[in-house]
Coordinates of C-alpha atoms in Angstrom, one line a residue:
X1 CA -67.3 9.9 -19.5
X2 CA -64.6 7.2 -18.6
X3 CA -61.0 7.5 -20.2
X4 CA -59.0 4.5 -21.4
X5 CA -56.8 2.7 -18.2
X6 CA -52.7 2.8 -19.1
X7 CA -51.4 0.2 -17.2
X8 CA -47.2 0.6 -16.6
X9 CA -46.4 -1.6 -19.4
X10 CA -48.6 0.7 -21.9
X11 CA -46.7 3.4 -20.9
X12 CA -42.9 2.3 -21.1
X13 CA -43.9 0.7 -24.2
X14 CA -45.2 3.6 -25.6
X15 CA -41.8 5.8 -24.3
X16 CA -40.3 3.2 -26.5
X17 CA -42.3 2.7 -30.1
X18 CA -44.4 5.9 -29.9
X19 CA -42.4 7.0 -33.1
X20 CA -40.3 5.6 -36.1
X21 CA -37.4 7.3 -34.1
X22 CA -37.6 6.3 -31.2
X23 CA -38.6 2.8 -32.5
X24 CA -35.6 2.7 -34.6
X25 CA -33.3 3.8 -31.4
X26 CA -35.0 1.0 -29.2
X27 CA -34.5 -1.4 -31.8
X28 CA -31.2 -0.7 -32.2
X29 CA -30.1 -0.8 -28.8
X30 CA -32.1 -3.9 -27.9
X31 CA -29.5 -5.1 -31.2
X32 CA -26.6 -4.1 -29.1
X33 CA -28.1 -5.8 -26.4
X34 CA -28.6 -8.7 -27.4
X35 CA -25.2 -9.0 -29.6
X36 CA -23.6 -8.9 -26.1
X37 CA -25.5 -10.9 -24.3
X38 CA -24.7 -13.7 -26.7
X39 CA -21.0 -13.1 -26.8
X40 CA -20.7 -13.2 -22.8
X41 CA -22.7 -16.3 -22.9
X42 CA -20.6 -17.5 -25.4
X43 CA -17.5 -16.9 -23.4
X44 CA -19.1 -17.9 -19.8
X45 CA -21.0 -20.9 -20.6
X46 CA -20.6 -22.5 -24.2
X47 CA -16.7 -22.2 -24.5
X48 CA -16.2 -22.3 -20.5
X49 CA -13.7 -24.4 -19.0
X50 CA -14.7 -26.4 -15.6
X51 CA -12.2 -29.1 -15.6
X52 CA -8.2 -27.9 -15.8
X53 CA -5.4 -28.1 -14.3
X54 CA -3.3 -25.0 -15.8
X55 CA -4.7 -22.0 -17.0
X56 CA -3.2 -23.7 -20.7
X57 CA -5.5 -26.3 -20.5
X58 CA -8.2 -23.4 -19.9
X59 CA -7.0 -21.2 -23.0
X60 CA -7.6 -24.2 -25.6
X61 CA -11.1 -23.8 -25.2
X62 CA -10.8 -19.5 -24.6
X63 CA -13.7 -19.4 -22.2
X64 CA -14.1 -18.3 -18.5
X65 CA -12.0 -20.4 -16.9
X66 CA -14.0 -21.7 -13.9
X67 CA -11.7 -24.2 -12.8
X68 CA -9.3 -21.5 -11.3
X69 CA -12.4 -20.2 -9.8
X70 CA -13.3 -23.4 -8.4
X71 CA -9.4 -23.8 -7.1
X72 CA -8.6 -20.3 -5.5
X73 CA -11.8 -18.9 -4.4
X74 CA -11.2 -19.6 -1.0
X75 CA -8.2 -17.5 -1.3
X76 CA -9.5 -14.4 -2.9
X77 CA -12.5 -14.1 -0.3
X78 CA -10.6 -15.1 2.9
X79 CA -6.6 -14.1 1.6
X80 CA -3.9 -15.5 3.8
X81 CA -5.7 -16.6 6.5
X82 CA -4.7 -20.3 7.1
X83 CA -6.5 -22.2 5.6
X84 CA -7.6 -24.8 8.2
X85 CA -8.9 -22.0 10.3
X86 CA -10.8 -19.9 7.7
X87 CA -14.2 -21.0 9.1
X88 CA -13.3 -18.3 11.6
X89 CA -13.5 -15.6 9.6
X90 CA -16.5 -16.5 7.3
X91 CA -18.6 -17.1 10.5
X92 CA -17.1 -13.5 11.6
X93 CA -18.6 -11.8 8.8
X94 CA -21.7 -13.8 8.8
X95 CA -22.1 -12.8 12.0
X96 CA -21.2 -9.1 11.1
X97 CA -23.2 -8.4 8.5
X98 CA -26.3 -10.0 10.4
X99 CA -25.8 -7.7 13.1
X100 CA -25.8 -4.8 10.5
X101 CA -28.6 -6.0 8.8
X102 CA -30.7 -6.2 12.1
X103 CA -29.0 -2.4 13.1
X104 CA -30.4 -1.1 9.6
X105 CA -34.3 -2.5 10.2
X106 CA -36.9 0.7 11.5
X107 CA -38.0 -2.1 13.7
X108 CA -35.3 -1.7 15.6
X109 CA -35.1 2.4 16.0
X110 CA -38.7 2.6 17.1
X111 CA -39.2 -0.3 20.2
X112 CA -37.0 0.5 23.2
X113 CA -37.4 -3.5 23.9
X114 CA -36.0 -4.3 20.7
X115 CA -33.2 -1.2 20.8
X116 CA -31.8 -2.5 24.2
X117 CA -31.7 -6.0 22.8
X118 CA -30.3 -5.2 19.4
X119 CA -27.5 -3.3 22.1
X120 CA -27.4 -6.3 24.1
X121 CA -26.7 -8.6 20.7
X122 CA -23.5 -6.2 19.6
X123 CA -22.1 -6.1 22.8
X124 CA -22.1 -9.9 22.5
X125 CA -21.4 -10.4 19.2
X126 CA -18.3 -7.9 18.9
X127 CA -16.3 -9.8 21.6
X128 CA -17.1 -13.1 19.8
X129 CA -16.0 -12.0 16.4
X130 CA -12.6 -10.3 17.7
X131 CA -11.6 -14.4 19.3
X132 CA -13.0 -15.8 15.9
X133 CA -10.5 -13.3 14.0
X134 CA -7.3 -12.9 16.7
X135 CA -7.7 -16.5 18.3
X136 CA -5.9 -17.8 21.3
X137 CA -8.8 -18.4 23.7
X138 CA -11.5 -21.5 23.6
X139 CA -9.4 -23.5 22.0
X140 CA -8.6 -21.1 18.9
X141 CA -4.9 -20.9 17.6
X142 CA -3.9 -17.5 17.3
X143 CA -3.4 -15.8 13.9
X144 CA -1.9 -12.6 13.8
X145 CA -3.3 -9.4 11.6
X146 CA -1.2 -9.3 9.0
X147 CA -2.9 -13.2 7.9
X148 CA -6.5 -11.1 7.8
X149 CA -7.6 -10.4 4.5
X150 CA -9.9 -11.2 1.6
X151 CA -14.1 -9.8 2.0
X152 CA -13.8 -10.0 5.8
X153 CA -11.3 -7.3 5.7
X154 CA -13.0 -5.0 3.4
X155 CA -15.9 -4.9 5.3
X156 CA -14.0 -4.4 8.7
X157 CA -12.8 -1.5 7.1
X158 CA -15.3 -0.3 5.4
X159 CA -18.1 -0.5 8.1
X160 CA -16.4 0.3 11.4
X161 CA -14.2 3.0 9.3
X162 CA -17.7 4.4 8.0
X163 CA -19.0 4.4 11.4
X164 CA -16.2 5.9 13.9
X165 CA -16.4 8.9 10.4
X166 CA -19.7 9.5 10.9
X167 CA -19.3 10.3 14.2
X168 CA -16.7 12.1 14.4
X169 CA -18.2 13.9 11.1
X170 CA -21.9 14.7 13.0
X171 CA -19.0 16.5 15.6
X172 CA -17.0 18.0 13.2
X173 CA -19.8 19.6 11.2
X174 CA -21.5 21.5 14.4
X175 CA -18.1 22.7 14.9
X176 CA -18.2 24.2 11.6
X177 CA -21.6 26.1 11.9
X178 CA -20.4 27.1 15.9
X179 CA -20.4 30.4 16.8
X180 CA -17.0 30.2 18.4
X181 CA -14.1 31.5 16.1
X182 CA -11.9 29.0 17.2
X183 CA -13.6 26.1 17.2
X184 CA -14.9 26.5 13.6
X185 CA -11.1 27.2 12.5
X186 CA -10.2 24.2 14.0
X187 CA -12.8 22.2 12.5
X188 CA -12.3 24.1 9.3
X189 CA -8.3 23.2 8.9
X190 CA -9.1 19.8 9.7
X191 CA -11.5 19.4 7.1
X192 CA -9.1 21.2 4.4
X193 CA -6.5 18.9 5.2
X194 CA -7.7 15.7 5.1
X195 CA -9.7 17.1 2.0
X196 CA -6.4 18.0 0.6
X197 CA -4.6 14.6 0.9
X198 CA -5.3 11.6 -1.2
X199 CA -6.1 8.6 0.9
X200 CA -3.0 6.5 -0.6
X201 CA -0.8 9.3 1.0
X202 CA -2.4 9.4 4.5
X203 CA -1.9 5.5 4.1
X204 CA 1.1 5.4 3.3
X205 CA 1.6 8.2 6.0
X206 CA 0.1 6.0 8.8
X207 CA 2.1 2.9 7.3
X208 CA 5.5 4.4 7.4
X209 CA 5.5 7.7 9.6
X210 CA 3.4 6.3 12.4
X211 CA 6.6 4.5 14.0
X212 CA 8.7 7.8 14.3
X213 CA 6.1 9.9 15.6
X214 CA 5.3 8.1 18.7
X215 CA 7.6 7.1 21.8
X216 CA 9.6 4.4 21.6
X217 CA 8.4 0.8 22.1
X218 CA 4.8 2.2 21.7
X219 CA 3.3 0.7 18.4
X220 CA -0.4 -0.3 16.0
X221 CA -1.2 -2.9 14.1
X222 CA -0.9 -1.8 10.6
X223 CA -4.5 -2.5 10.1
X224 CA -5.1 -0.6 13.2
X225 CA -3.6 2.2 11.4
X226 CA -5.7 2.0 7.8
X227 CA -8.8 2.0 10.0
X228 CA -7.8 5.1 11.6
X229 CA -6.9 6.6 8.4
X230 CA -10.2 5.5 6.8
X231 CA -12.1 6.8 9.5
X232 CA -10.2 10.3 9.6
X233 CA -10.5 10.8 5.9
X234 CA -13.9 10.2 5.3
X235 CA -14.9 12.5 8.5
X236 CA -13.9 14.9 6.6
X237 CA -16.6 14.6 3.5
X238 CA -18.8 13.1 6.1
X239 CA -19.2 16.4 7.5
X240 CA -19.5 18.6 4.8
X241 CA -22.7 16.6 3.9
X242 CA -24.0 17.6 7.2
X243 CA -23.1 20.9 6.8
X244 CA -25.2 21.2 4.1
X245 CA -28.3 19.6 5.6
X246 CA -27.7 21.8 9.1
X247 CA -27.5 25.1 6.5
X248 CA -30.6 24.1 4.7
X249 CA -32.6 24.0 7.9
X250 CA -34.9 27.0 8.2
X251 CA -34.1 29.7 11.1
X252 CA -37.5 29.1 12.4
X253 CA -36.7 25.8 13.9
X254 CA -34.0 27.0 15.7
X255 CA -36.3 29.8 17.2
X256 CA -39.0 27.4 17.8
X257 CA -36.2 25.2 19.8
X258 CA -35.1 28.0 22.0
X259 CA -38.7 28.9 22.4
X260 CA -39.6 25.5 23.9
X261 CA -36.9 26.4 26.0
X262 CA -34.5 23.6 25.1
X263 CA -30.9 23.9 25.6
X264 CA -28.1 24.2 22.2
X265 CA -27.5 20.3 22.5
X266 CA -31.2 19.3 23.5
X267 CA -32.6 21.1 20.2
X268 CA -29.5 20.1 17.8
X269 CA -29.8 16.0 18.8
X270 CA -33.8 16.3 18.8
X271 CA -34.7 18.6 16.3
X272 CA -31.9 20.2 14.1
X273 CA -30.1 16.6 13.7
X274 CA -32.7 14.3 12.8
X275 CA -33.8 17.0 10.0
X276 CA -30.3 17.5 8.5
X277 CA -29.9 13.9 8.4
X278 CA -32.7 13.1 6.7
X279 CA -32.0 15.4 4.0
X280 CA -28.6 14.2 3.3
X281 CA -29.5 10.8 3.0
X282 CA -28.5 10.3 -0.4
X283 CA -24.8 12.2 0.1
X284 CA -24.2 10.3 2.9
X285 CA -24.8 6.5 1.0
X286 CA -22.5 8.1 -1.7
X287 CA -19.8 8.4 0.5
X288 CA -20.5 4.8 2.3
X289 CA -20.5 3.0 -1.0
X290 CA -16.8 5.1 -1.8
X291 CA -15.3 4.3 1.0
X292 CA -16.2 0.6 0.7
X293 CA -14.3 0.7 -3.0
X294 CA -12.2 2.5 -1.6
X295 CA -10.7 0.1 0.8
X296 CA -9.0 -1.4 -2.1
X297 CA -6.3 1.0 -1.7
X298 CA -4.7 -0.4 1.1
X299 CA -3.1 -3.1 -1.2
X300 CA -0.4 -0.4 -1.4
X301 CA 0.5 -1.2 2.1
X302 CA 1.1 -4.8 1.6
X303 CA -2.4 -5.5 3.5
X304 CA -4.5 -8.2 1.0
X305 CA -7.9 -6.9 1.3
X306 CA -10.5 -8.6 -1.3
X307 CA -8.5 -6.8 -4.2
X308 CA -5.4 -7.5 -3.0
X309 CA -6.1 -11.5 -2.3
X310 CA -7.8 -11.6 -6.4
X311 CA -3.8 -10.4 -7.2
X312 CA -2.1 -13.1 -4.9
X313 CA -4.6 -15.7 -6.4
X314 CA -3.0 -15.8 -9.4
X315 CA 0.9 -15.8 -8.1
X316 CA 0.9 -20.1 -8.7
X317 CA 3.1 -20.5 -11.5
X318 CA 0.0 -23.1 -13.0
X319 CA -2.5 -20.3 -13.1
X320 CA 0.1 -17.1 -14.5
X321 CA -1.7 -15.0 -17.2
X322 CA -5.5 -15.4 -16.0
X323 CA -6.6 -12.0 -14.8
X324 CA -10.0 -11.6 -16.7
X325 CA -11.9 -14.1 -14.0
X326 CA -10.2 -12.9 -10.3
X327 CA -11.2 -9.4 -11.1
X328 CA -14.8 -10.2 -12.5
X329 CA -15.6 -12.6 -9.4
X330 CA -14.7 -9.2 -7.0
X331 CA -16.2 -7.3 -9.4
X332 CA -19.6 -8.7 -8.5
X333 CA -18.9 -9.0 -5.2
X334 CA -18.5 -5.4 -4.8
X335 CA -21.6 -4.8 -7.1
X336 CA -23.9 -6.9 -5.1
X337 CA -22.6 -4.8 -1.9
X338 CA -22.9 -1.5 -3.7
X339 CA -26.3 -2.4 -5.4
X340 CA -27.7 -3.1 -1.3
X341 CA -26.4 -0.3 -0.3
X342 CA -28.4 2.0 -2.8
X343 CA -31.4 -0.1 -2.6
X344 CA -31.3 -0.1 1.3
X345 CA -30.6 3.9 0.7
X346 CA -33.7 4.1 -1.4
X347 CA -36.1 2.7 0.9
X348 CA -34.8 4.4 3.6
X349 CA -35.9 8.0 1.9
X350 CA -39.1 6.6 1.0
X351 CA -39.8 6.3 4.3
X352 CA -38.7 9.1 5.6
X353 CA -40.3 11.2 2.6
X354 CA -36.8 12.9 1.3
X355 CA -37.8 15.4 -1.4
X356 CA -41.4 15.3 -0.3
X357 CA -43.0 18.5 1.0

C-alpha cells in the first residue's frame, strides 16, 4: 500500500487554505502585507531623494532621503574619529570581527593545531588593533578615546564586555552552588546588587563617582570605565543562566566524577561545565544580543557609540529635522548583528543536540 508524498510546500500550504477560515485570515494578512510593502516602497524608492543639498530640498519630494545618507554615513558608523584617519578603525573592526568569526567555527575547538594558531592569530591581532585605534607608533597620529565611536565602539563594548562577564559569571555561579557559606553569600550579594541597579546608574556611577573613590592622580579612561561596568553587570545575569544549567545536572554525574576519582575542579571544567553550558545555550545568546543593544546607553555619558554618532549626524544646521533615516540605517545594522547572533546560536544547538534526549 503506498501513501501520497507531502512535500514542505504541501504542507505549509495546507496550514494556510485548509479552511474558509483560515483562508480568509491568510488572505487577509497577505492584504496587509502587501499594502505595506507598497507604501515602504513608495517612500524608499519611488519618492526617494538621492540628489540634495538640505534636508528641504529632500522634503519636496517626502521620500527617504538618501542624500543625507550618502553625506553622513561616515559619521554615524565611525562618530568623531577624524576623519582622515578613519581607515583605522574600519580595518580594526574588520579585523575584529574576523577573528571572532574564526573563534566561533567547531573547526577551531576540535584541532589542537588549529586552537594554538587561532591563539597565536589573537595574540597578534589584539596588539595591532589597539595601534590602529590609540595611534602614535608606525607612523600613526595619536587619537585619544574620547574621538572613538560609531559601530567600532559598540562592538568593543559589546564583545570584550560580553566576554570578561562570562568569565567572571562561569566563577560567580560555582560560587553560588559552593558549599562554603561564605563564599555563596558573597557571590549571592554580588549578584543582588548589580541585579538591583539599572545599567544607566552603574554608568553614570563609574562616569562620575569613579574619580573620588580612588587615590589621587590615579585615573580610567571613561570608556575604560563603561567596559568595566558592562562587564560587571551582565556577570551578574550571566551567572544565573549557569546556575540554572549546573542545578539541572543530575546528581549521578557528580557521583560518577568523584567515582573516577577526579578532583572538585577536574570534574566541574570536564564534565559538569560543558553540560551546563550546553543547556543554557539559548539564555546565554539572549543575554549577548542585550548587551549588544544595550551599549546604546552609554550616550548618557557623552560617549558616541553607533546611537549616539546617528544623533550627532544630524546636528548640521542643513540636515535639522531628519531623524526617520539615521535611526533606520542603525536600525538595520543592529538587526543584521542580532539576526547572526541567533542564527549562529541556532546552529550551535543543533550541533550540540540542545533539547534532544
Amino acid at each position: 500500500m503506498t501513501y501520497p508524498t507531502r512535500t514542505r510546500w504541501h504542507g505549509v500550504a495546507g496550514g494556510i487554505f485548509d479552511s474558509p477560515g483560515n483562508a480568509l485570515v491568510s488572505l487577509l494578512l497577505l492584504g496587509v502585507l502587501w499594502y505595506l510593502a507598497s507604501g515602504l516602497w513608495d517612500w524608499a524608492v519611488v519618492r526617494a531623494t538621492w540628489e540634495a543639498a538640505t534636508a528641504e530640498e529632500c522634503a519636496r519630494n517626502g521620500g527617504t532621503c538618501w542624500a543625507f545618507l550618502r553625506d553622513r554615513w561616515r559619521l554615524i558608523l565611525f562618530g568623531p574619529y577624524p576623519y582622515g584617519e578613519q581607515w583605522r578603525p574600519a580595518f580594526a573592526l574588520m579585523l575584529f570581527l574576523g577573528l571572532i568569526i574564526a573563534t566561533l567555527r567547531p573547526a577551531f575547538w576540535e584541532n589542537g593545531h588549529a586552537r594554538r594558531s587561532l591563539m597565536v592569530a589573537w595574540a597578534l591581532g589584539l596588539p595591532l588593533m589597539a595601534c590602529l585605534m590609540i595611534g602614535g607608533t608606525m607612523g600613526l597620529a595619536p587619537v585619544p578615546m574620547r574621538l572613538w565611536g560609531g559601530l567600532p565602539l559598540t562592538v568593543m563594548l559589546a564583545a570584550v564586555g560580553v566576554s570578561l562577564a562570562f568569565v567572571l559569571a562561569v566563577a560567580l555561579a560555582l560560587a553560588r552552588v559552593c558549599t562554603m557559606p561564605v563564599i555563596r553569600w558573597l557571590a549571592t550579594a554580588y549578584i543582588e546588587f548589580f541585579r538591583g541597579v539599572p545599567l544607566i546608574a552603574l554608568l553614570f556611577l563609574v562616569a562620575i563617582l569613579f574619580p573620588y573613590v580612588v587615590p589621587p592622580g590615579w585615573n580610567m579612561d571613561t570608556l575604560l570605565r563603561a567596559q568595566l561596568a558592562f562587564a560587571l553587570f551582565f556577570a551578574a545575569y550571566m551567572s544565573e543562566a549557569i546556575r540554572g544549567g549546573l542545578q539541572s545536572i543530575p546528581q549521578g554525574q557528580y557521583d560518577a566524577a568523584v567515582a573516577l576519582g577526579l578532583t572538585w575542579w577536574q570534574s566541574r571544567r570536564r564534565i559538569i561545565l560543558p553540560q551546563a553550558l550546553r543547556k543554557v545555550i539559548p539564555s546565554l545568546v539572549n543575554i549577548f544580543i542585550a548587551a549588544f543593544k544595550d551599549t546604546s546607553l552609554v550616550v548618557v555619558i557623552s560617549m558616541l557609540d553607533l546611537l549616539g554618532a546617528a544623533n550627532a549626524s544630524t546636528a548640521e544646521a542643513k540636515w535639522w529635522g531628519l531623524y526617520i533615516e539615521p535611526y533606520l540605517f542603525i536600525a538595520l545594522i543592529y538587526l543584521v548583528f542580532c539576526l547572526a547572533m541567533s542564527a549562529y546560536s541556532r546552529s550551535l544547538e543543533r550541533r550540540l543536540g540542545v533539547g534532544e534526549r
